[in-house]
Coordinates of C-alpha atoms in Angstrom, one line a residue:
X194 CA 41.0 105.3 93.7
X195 CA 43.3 108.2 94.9
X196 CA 41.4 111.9 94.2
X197 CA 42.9 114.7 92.1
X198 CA 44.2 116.5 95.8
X199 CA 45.7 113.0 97.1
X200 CA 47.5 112.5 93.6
X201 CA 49.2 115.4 93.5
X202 CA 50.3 115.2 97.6
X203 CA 51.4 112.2 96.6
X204 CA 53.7 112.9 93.6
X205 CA 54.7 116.2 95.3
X206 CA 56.3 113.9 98.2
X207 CA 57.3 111.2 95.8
X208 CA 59.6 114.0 94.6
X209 CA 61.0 115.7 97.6
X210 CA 62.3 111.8 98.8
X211 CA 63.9 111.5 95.3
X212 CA 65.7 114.9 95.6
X213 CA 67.2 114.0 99.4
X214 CA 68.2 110.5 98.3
X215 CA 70.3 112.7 95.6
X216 CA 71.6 115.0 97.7
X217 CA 72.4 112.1 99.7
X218 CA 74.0 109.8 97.3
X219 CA 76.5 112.6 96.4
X220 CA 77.9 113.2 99.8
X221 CA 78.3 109.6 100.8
X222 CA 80.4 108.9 97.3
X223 CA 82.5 111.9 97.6
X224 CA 85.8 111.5 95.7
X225 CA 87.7 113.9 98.2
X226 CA 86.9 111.9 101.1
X227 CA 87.6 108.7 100.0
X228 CA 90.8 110.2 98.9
X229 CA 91.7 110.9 101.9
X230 CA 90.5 107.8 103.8
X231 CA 93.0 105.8 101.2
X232 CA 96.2 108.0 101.8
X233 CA 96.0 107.8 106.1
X234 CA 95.0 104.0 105.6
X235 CA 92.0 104.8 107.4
X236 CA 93.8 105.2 110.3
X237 CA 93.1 108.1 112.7
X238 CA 95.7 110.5 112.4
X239 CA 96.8 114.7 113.1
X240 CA 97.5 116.7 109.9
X241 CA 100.8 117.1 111.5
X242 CA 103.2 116.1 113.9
X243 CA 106.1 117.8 115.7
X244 CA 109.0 115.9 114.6
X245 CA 112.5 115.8 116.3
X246 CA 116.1 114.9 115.4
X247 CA 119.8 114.9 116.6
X248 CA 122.3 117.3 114.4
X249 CA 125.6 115.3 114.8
X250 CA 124.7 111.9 113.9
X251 CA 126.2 111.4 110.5
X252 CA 125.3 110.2 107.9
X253 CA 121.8 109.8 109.7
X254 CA 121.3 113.6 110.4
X255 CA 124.1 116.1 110.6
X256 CA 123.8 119.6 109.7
X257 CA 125.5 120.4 105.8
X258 CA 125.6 123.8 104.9
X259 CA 122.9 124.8 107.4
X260 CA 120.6 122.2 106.1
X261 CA 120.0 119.1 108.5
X262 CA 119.8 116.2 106.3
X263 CA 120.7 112.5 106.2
X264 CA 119.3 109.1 105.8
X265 CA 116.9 109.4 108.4
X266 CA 115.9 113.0 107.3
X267 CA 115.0 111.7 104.0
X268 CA 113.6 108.2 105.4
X269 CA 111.0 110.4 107.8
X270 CA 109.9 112.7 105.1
X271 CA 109.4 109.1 102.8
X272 CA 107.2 108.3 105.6
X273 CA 105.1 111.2 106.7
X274 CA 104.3 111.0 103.0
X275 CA 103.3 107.7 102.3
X276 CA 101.4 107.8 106.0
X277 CA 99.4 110.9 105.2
X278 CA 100.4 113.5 107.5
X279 CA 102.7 116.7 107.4
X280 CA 105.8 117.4 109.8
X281 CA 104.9 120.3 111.9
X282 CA 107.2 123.0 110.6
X283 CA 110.7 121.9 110.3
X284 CA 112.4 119.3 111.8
X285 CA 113.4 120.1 115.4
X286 CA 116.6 119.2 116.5
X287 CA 118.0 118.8 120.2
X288 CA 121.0 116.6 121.7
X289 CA 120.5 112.5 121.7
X290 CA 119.8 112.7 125.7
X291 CA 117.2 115.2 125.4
X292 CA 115.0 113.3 123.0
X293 CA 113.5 110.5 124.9
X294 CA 112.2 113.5 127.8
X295 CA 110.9 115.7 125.2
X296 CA 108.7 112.6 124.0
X297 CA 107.1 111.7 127.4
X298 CA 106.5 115.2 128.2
X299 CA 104.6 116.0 125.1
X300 CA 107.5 118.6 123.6
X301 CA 107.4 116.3 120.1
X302 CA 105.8 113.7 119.0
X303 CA 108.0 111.9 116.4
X304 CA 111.9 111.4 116.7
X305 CA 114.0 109.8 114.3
X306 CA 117.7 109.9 115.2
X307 CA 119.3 106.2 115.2
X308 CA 117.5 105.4 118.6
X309 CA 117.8 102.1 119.4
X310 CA 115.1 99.7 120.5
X311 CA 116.0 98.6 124.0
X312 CA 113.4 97.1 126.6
X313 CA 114.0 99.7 129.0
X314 CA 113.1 103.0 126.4
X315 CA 110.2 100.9 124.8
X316 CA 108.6 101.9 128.8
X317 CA 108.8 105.1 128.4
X318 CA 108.0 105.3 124.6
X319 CA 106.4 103.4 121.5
X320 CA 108.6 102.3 118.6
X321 CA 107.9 101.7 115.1
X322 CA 108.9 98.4 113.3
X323 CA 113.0 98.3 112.8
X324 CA 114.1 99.9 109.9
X325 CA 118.2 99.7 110.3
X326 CA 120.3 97.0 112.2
X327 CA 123.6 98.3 114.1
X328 CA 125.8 97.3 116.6
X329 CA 128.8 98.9 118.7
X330 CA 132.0 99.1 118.0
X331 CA 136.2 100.7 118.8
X332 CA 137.7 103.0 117.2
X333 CA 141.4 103.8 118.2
X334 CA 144.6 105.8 117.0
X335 CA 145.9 104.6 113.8
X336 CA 149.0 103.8 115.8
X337 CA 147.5 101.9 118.5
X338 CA 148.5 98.4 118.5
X339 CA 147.3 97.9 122.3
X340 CA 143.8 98.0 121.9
X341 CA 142.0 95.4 120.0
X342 CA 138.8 94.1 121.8
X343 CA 136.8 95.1 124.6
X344 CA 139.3 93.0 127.3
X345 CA 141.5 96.3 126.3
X346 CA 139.3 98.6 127.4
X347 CA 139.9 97.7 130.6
X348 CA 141.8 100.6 132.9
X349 CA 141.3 103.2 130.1
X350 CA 139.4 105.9 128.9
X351 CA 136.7 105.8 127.1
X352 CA 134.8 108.4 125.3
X353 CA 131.6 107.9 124.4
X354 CA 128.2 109.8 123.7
X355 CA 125.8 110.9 127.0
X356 CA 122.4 108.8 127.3
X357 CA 124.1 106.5 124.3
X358 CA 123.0 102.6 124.7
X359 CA 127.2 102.6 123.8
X360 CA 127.5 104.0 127.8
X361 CA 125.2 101.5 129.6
X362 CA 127.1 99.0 127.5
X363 CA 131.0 100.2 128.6
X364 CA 128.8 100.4 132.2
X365 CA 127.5 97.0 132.6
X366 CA 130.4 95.2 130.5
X367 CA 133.9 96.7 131.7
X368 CA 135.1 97.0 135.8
X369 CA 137.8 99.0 135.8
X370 CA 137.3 101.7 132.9
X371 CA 136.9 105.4 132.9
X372 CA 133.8 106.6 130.7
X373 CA 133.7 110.2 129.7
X374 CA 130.5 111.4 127.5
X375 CA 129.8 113.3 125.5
X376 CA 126.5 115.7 124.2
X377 CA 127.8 116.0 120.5
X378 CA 129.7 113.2 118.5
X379 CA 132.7 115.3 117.0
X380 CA 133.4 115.6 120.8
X381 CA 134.0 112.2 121.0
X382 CA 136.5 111.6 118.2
X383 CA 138.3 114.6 119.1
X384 CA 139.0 113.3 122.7
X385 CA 140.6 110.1 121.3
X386 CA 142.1 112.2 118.3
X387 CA 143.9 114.7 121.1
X388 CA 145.2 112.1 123.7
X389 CA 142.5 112.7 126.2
X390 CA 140.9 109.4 125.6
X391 CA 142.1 106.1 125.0
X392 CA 139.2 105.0 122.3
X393 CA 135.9 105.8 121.1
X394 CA 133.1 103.6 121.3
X395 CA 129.5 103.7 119.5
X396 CA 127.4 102.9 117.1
X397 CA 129.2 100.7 114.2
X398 CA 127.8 102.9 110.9
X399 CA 128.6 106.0 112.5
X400 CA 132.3 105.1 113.4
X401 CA 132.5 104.0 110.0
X402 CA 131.6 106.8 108.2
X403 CA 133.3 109.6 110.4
X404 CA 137.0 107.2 109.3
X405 CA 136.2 106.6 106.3
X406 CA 135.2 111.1 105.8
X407 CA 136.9 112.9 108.6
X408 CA 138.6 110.9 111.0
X409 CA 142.3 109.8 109.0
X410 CA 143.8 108.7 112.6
X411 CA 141.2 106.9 113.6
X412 CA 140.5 102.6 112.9
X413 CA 138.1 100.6 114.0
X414 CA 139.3 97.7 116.0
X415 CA 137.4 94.3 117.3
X416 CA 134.3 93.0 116.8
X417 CA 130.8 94.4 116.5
X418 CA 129.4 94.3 119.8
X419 CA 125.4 94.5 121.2
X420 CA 123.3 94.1 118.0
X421 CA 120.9 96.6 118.0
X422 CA 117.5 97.6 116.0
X423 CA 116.8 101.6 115.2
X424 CA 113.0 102.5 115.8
X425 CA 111.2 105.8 115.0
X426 CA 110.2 106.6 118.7
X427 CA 106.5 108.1 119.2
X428 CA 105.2 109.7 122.0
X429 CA 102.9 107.3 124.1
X430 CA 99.0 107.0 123.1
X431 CA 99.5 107.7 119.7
X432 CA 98.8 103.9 118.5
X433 CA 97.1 104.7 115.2
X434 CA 99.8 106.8 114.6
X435 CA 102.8 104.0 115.2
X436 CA 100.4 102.0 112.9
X437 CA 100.4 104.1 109.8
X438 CA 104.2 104.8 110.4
X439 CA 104.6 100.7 110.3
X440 CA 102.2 100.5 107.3
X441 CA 104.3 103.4 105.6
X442 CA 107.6 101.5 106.3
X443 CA 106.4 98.4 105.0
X444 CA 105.8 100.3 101.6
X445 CA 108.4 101.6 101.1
X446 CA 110.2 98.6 101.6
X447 CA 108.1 97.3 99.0
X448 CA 108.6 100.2 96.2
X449 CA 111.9 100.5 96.5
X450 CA 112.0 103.7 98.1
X451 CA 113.7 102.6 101.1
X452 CA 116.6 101.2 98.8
X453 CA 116.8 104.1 97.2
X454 CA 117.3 106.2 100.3
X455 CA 119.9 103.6 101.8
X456 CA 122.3 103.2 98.9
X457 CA 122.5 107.1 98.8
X458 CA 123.6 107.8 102.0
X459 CA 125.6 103.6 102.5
X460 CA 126.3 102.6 99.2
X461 CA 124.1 99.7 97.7
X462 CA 122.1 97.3 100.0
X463 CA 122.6 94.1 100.0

């Protein structure tokens, strides 16, 4: 038999447990944080990220009055979304051959700009998952009948963009060529469109879209060369965050939104 003093010791500590295992209870099942474990995917992640683009690229990213947008503008925002996290400020911008260096030394984090996966940039940097599939092609004078594969490139001049796969692939695939690069795309086009170069070459969607908007002496001739895959590129180490960008991809896949987003900026997907 407990005593009156040993009863009420005991009730009195029978109480205090109950009153911790509340307190408890309500912090493990907190609605906020299991909020917020749902929206990252559990996955490790920064509020932010510094986020950086090209400005010439259309109609991935261009700048339109003063505003950079384009499909990937709108595909990264789609993402940071859906993957939990915010873009540090706004989007950076800097030119195409400046954005692989700024990613190894820690200058951004994210880039999105048409990059495409090759072996030799996934050593320096981490891609996501694919989200558009390009190629290489000519573009020539409306009036040029001399030029109609890459066998014709050979002994001309070719303008292309600086640190551009499109360079490394006139490089390693033409002996007797001239290459003259360019920092900005409307370079380019302007050196076929004034007689310094004999043709353009680059990437397929973007040749299509400056004829089909700006360029009315321009075609594109031959075939569609070098099959390539664009990757969001991330800085290295940052493999939770190359996750949650994949995971974020994948749904918008799913939901449409990534349909949505093409057909805006292409036309509709197929």
């Amino acid at each position: 038999m407990f005593s009156k003093k040993k009863t009420w010791v005991f009730m009195l500590a029978l109480i205090l447990l109950l009153v911790l295992a509340a307190c408890g209870g309500g912090d493990d099942t907190s609605g906020d944080d299991g909020e917020a474990d749902a929206d990252n995917g559990d996955y490790d992640l920064n509020d932010s990220y510094t986020v950086v683009s090209d400005n010439s690229f259309v109609p991935f990213e261009f700048m339109k009055d003063g505003e950079l947008v384009g499909f990937d503008i709108e595909l990264i925002t789609a993402v940071a979304e859906e993957a939990g996290f915010e873009i540090d400020g706004e989007i950076q911008t800097t030119n195409f051959d400046g954005i692989i260096p700024g990613l190894q030394t820690g200058q951004f984090e994210i880039a999105v700009a048409g990059i495409s996966i090759t072996e030799e940039r996934k050593g320096t940097v981490d891609f996501s998952d694919p989200y558009y599939e390009s190629g290489i092609t000519i573009a020539v004078p409306e009036d040029n009948k001399d030029i109609n594969s890459l066998e014709d490139l050979e002994g001309k001049t070719i303008a292309t963009r600086l640190g551009s796969t499109s360079s490394q692939f006139l490089e390693e695939n033409l002996e007797d060529k001239t290459i003259d690069t360019y920092e900005q795309l409307d370079q380019v086009y302007m050196s076929v469109e004034n007689g310094s170069a004999d043709a353009a070459v680059y990437d397929l969607p973007n040749v299509e879209y400056y004829i089909a908007t700006t360029g009315d002496g321009l075609k594109a001739v031959g075939d569609t060369y070098q099959a390539e895959d664009y990757g969001i590129a991330i800085s290295k180490g940052n493999d939770e965050l190359v996750a949650a960008i994949n995971d974020a991809l994948a749904t918008l896949h799913e939901n449409g939104t990534y349909d949505e987003i093409y057909d805006k900026w292409f036309g509709a997907s197929e």
